[in-house]
CSV table of C-alpha atoms in Angstrom, one decimal:
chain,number,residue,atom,x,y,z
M,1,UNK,CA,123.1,71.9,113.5
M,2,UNK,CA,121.5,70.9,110.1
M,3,UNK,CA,118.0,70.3,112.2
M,4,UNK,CA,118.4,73.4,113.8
M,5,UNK,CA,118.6,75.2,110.7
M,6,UNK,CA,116.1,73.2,109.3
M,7,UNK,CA,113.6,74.0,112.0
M,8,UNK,CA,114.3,77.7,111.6
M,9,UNK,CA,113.4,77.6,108.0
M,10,UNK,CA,110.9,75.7,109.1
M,11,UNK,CA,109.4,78.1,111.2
M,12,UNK,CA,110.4,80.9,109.3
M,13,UNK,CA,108.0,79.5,106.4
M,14,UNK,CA,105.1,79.4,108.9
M,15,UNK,CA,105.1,82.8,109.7
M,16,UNK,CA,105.4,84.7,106.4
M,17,UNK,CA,102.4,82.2,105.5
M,18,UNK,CA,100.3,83.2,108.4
M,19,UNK,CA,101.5,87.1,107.6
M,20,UNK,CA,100.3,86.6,103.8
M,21,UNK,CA,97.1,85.3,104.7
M,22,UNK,CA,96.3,87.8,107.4
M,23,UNK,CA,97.0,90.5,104.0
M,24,UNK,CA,94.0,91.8,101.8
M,25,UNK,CA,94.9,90.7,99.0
M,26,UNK,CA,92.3,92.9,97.3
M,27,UNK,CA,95.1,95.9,98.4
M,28,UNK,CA,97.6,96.7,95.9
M,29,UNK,CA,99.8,97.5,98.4
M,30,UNK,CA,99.3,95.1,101.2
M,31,UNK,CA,103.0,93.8,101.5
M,32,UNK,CA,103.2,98.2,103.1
M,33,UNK,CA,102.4,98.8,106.8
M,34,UNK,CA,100.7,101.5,107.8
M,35,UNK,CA,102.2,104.0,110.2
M,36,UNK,CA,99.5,106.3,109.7
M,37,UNK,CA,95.8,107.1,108.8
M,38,UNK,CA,95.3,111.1,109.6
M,39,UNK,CA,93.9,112.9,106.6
M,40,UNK,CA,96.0,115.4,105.5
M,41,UNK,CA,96.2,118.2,102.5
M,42,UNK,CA,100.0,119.2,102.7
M,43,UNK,CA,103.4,117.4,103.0
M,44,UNK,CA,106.7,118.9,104.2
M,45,UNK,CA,109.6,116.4,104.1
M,46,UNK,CA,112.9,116.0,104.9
M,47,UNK,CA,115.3,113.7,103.6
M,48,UNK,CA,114.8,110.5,101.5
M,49,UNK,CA,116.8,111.7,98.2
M,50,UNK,CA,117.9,108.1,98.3
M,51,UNK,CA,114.8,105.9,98.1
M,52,UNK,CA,111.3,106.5,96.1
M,53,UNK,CA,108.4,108.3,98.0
M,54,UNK,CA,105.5,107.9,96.0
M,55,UNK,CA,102.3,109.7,96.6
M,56,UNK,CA,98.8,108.7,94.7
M,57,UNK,CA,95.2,110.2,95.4
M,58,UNK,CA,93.2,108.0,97.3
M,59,UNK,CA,89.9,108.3,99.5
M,60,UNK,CA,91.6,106.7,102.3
M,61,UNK,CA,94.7,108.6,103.7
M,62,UNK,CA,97.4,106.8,104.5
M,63,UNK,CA,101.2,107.2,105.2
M,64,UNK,CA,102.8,103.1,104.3
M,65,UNK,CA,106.0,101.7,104.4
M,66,UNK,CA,107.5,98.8,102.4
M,67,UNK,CA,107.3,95.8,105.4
M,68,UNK,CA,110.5,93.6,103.8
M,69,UNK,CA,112.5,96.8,104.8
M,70,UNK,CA,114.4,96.7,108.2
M,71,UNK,CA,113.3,100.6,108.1
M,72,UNK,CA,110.3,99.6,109.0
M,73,UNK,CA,110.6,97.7,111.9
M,74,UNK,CA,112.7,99.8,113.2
M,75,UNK,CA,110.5,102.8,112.6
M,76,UNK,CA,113.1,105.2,111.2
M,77,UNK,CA,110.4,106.9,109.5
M,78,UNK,CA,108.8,110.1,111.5
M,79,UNK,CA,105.3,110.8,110.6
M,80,UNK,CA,102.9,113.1,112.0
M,81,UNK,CA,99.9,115.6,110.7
M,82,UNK,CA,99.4,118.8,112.1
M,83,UNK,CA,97.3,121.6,110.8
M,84,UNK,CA,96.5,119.3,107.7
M,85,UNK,CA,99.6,118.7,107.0
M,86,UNK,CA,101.7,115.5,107.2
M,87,UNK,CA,105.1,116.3,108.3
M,88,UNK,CA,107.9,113.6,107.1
M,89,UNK,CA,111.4,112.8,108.4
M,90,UNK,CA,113.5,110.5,106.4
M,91,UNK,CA,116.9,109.8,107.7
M,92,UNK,CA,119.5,109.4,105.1
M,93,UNK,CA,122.2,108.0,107.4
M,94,UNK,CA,123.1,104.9,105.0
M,95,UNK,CA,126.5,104.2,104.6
M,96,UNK,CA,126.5,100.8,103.1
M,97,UNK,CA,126.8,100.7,99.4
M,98,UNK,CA,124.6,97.6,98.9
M,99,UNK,CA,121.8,99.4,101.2
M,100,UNK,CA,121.7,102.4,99.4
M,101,UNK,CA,121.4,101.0,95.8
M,102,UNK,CA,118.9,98.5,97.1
M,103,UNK,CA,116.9,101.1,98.5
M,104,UNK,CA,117.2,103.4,95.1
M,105,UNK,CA,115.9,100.9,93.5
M,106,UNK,CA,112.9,100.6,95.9
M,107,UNK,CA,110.0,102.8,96.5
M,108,UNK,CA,109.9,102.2,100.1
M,109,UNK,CA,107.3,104.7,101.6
M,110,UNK,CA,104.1,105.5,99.8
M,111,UNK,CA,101.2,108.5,100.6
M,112,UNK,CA,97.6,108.5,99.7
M,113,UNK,CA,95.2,111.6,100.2
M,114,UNK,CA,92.3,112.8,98.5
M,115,UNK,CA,93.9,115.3,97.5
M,116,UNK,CA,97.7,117.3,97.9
M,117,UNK,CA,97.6,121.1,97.1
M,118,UNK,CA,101.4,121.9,98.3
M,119,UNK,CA,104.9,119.8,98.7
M,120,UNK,CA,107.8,121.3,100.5
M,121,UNK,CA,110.9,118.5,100.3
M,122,UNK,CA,114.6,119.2,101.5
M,123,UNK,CA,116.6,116.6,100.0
M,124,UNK,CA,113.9,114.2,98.7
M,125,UNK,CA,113.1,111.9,95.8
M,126,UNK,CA,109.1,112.3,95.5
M,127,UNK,CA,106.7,111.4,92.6
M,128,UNK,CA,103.0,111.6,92.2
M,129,UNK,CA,100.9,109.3,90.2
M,130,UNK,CA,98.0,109.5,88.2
M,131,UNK,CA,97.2,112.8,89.7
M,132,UNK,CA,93.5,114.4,88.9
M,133,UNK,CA,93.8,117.8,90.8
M,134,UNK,CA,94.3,121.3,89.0
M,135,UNK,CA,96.3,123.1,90.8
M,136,UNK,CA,99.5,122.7,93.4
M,137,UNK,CA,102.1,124.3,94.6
M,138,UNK,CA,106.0,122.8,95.0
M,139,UNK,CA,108.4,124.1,97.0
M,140,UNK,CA,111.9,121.9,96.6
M,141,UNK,CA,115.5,122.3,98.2
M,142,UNK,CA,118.7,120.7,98.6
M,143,UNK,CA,119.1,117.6,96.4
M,144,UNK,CA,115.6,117.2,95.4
M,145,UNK,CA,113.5,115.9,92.7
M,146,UNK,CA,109.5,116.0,92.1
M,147,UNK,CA,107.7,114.5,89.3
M,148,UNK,CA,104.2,114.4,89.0
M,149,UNK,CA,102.5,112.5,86.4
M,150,UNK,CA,99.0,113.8,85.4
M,151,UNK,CA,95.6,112.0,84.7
M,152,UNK,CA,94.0,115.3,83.4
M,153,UNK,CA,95.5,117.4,80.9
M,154,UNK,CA,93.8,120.6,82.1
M,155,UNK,CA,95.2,122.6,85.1
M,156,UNK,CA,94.4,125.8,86.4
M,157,UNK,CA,97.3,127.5,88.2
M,158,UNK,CA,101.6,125.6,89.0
M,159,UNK,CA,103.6,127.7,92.0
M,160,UNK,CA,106.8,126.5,91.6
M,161,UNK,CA,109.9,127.3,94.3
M,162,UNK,CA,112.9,126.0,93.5
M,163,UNK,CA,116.9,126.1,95.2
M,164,UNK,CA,119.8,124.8,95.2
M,165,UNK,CA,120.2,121.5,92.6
M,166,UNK,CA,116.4,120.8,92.8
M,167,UNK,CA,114.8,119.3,89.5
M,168,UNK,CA,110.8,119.4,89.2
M,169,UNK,CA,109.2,117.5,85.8
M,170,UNK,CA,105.3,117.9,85.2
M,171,UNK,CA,103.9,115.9,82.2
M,172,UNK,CA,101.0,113.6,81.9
M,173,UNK,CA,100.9,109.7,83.4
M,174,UNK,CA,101.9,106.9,80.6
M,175,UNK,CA,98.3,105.4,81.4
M,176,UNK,CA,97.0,108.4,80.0
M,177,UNK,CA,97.0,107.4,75.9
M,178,UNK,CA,95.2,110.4,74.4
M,179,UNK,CA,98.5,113.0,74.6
M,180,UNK,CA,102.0,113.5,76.1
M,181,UNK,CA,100.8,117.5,76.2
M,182,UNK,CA,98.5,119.5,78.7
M,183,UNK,CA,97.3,122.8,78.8
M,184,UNK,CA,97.8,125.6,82.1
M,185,UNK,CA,96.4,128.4,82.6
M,186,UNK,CA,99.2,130.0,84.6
M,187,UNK,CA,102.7,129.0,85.8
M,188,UNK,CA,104.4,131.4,88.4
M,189,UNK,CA,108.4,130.0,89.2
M,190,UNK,CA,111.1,130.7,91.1
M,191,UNK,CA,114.1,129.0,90.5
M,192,UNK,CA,117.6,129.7,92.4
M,193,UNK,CA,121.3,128.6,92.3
M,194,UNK,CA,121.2,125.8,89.8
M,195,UNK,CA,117.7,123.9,90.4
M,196,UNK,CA,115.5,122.8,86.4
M,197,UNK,CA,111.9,123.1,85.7
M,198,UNK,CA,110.9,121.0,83.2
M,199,UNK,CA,107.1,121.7,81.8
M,200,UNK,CA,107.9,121.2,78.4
M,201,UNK,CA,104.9,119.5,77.8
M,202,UNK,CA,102.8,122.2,78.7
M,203,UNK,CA,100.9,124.7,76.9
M,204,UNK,CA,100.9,127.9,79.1
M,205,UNK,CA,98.4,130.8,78.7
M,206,UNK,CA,100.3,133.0,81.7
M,207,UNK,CA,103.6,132.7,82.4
M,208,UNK,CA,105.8,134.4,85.6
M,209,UNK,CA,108.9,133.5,85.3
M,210,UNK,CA,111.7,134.6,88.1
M,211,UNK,CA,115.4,132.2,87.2
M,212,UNK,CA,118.7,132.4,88.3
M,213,UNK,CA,121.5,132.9,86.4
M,214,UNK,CA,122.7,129.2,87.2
M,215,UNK,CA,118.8,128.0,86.5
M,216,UNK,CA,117.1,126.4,83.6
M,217,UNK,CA,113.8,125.8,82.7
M,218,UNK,CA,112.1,124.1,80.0
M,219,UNK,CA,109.2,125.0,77.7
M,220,UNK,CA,107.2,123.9,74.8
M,221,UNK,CA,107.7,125.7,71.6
M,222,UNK,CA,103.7,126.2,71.7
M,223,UNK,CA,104.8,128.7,74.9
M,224,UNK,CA,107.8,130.2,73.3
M,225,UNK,CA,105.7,131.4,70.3
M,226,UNK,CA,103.7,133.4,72.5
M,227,UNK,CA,106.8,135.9,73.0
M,228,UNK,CA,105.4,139.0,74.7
M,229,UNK,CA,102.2,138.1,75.5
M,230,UNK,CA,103.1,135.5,78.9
């Protein structure tokens, strides 16, 4: 029994050797498969409020997911693009304690496009990194949250949807030294039932604001001085 078990180790050794040196190593993210490479401008997802989906700009286009989870050999992740945009199903049919904190510890898919102009997410965790682009629109429901943390402290125009307990943050990335604040030319928002905004980072020139009673939003002071004129 002990050389049996030796032998699997053994074996087991030889493998994840042959899989590291089969990797690019010269790919941050080379311990992610790829389950797909269609380019794609939109994302609507579904589900995945209890892991990290990350999304960062890249030339390449890519949908990747983390190989060391049994997710991902079993392909419980449903990806597809049509009419440029990626579609994403995310079962959230964990009942195991242990499972569930593991994996909310974990950012186990990850997304790269050129660019992302909209997100629509029903109960999803999704954050964008290092981000470049001016202008997006968000659309979250259910038990959602969206961050996105900017590169570029200018943009020109934030549509914002929001129901149910939805929370969406915008402020600039950590890697970005020069200032926590960034200037936009116009916000429009729609928040329902008791969903948060929080752009309190943001300088706004135009401001179209649509809450709920149960709805809260956060601003700068810089935008609350402006009174009358947003």
């Amino acid at each position: 029994m002990l050389l049996l078990i030796i032998a699997g180790l053994f074996v087991s050794n030889n493998i994840l050797k042959k899989e590291y040196g089969k990797a690019d190593k010269s790919d941050l993210y080379w311990n992610y498969g790829k389950i797909l490479e269609q380019p794609f401008s939109h994302i609507n997802m579904e589900g995945g409020n209890i892991t990290n989906i990350a999304f960062e700009q890249s030339s390449k286009p890519s949908v990747r997911v983390y190989k060391s989870w049994e997710g991902y050999k079993k392909e419980v992740v449903k990806a597809f693009v049509k009419n440029d945009t990626l579609f994403l199903k995310f079962p959230n049919t964990y009942e195991d304690i242990f499972d569930r904190n593991w994996m909310g510890w974990n950012t186990l898919v990850r997304l790269f496009s050129p660019q992302l102009l909209s997100v629509t997410g029903t109960n999803t965790k999704f954050k964008m990194f290092k981000t470049k682009q001016k202008s997006i629109s968000i659309n979250m429901a259910g038990k959602s949250t969206f961050e996105l943390e900017s590169m570029s402290p200018e943009f020109d125009s934030l549509h914002i949807i929001q129901n149910d307990s939805s929370q969406v943050v915008f402020e600039m990335s950590p890697d970005y030294k020069i200032s926590e604040v960034f200037h936009v030319k116009y916000v429009e928002a729609d928040l329902k039932a008791v969903s948060f905004l929080d752009i309190g980072h943001g300088q706004i020139d135009s401001l179209k604001l649509n809450i709920a009673d149960g709805s809260g939003i956060l601003l700068s002071g810089g935008t609350l001085k402006k009174g009358k004129k947003l």
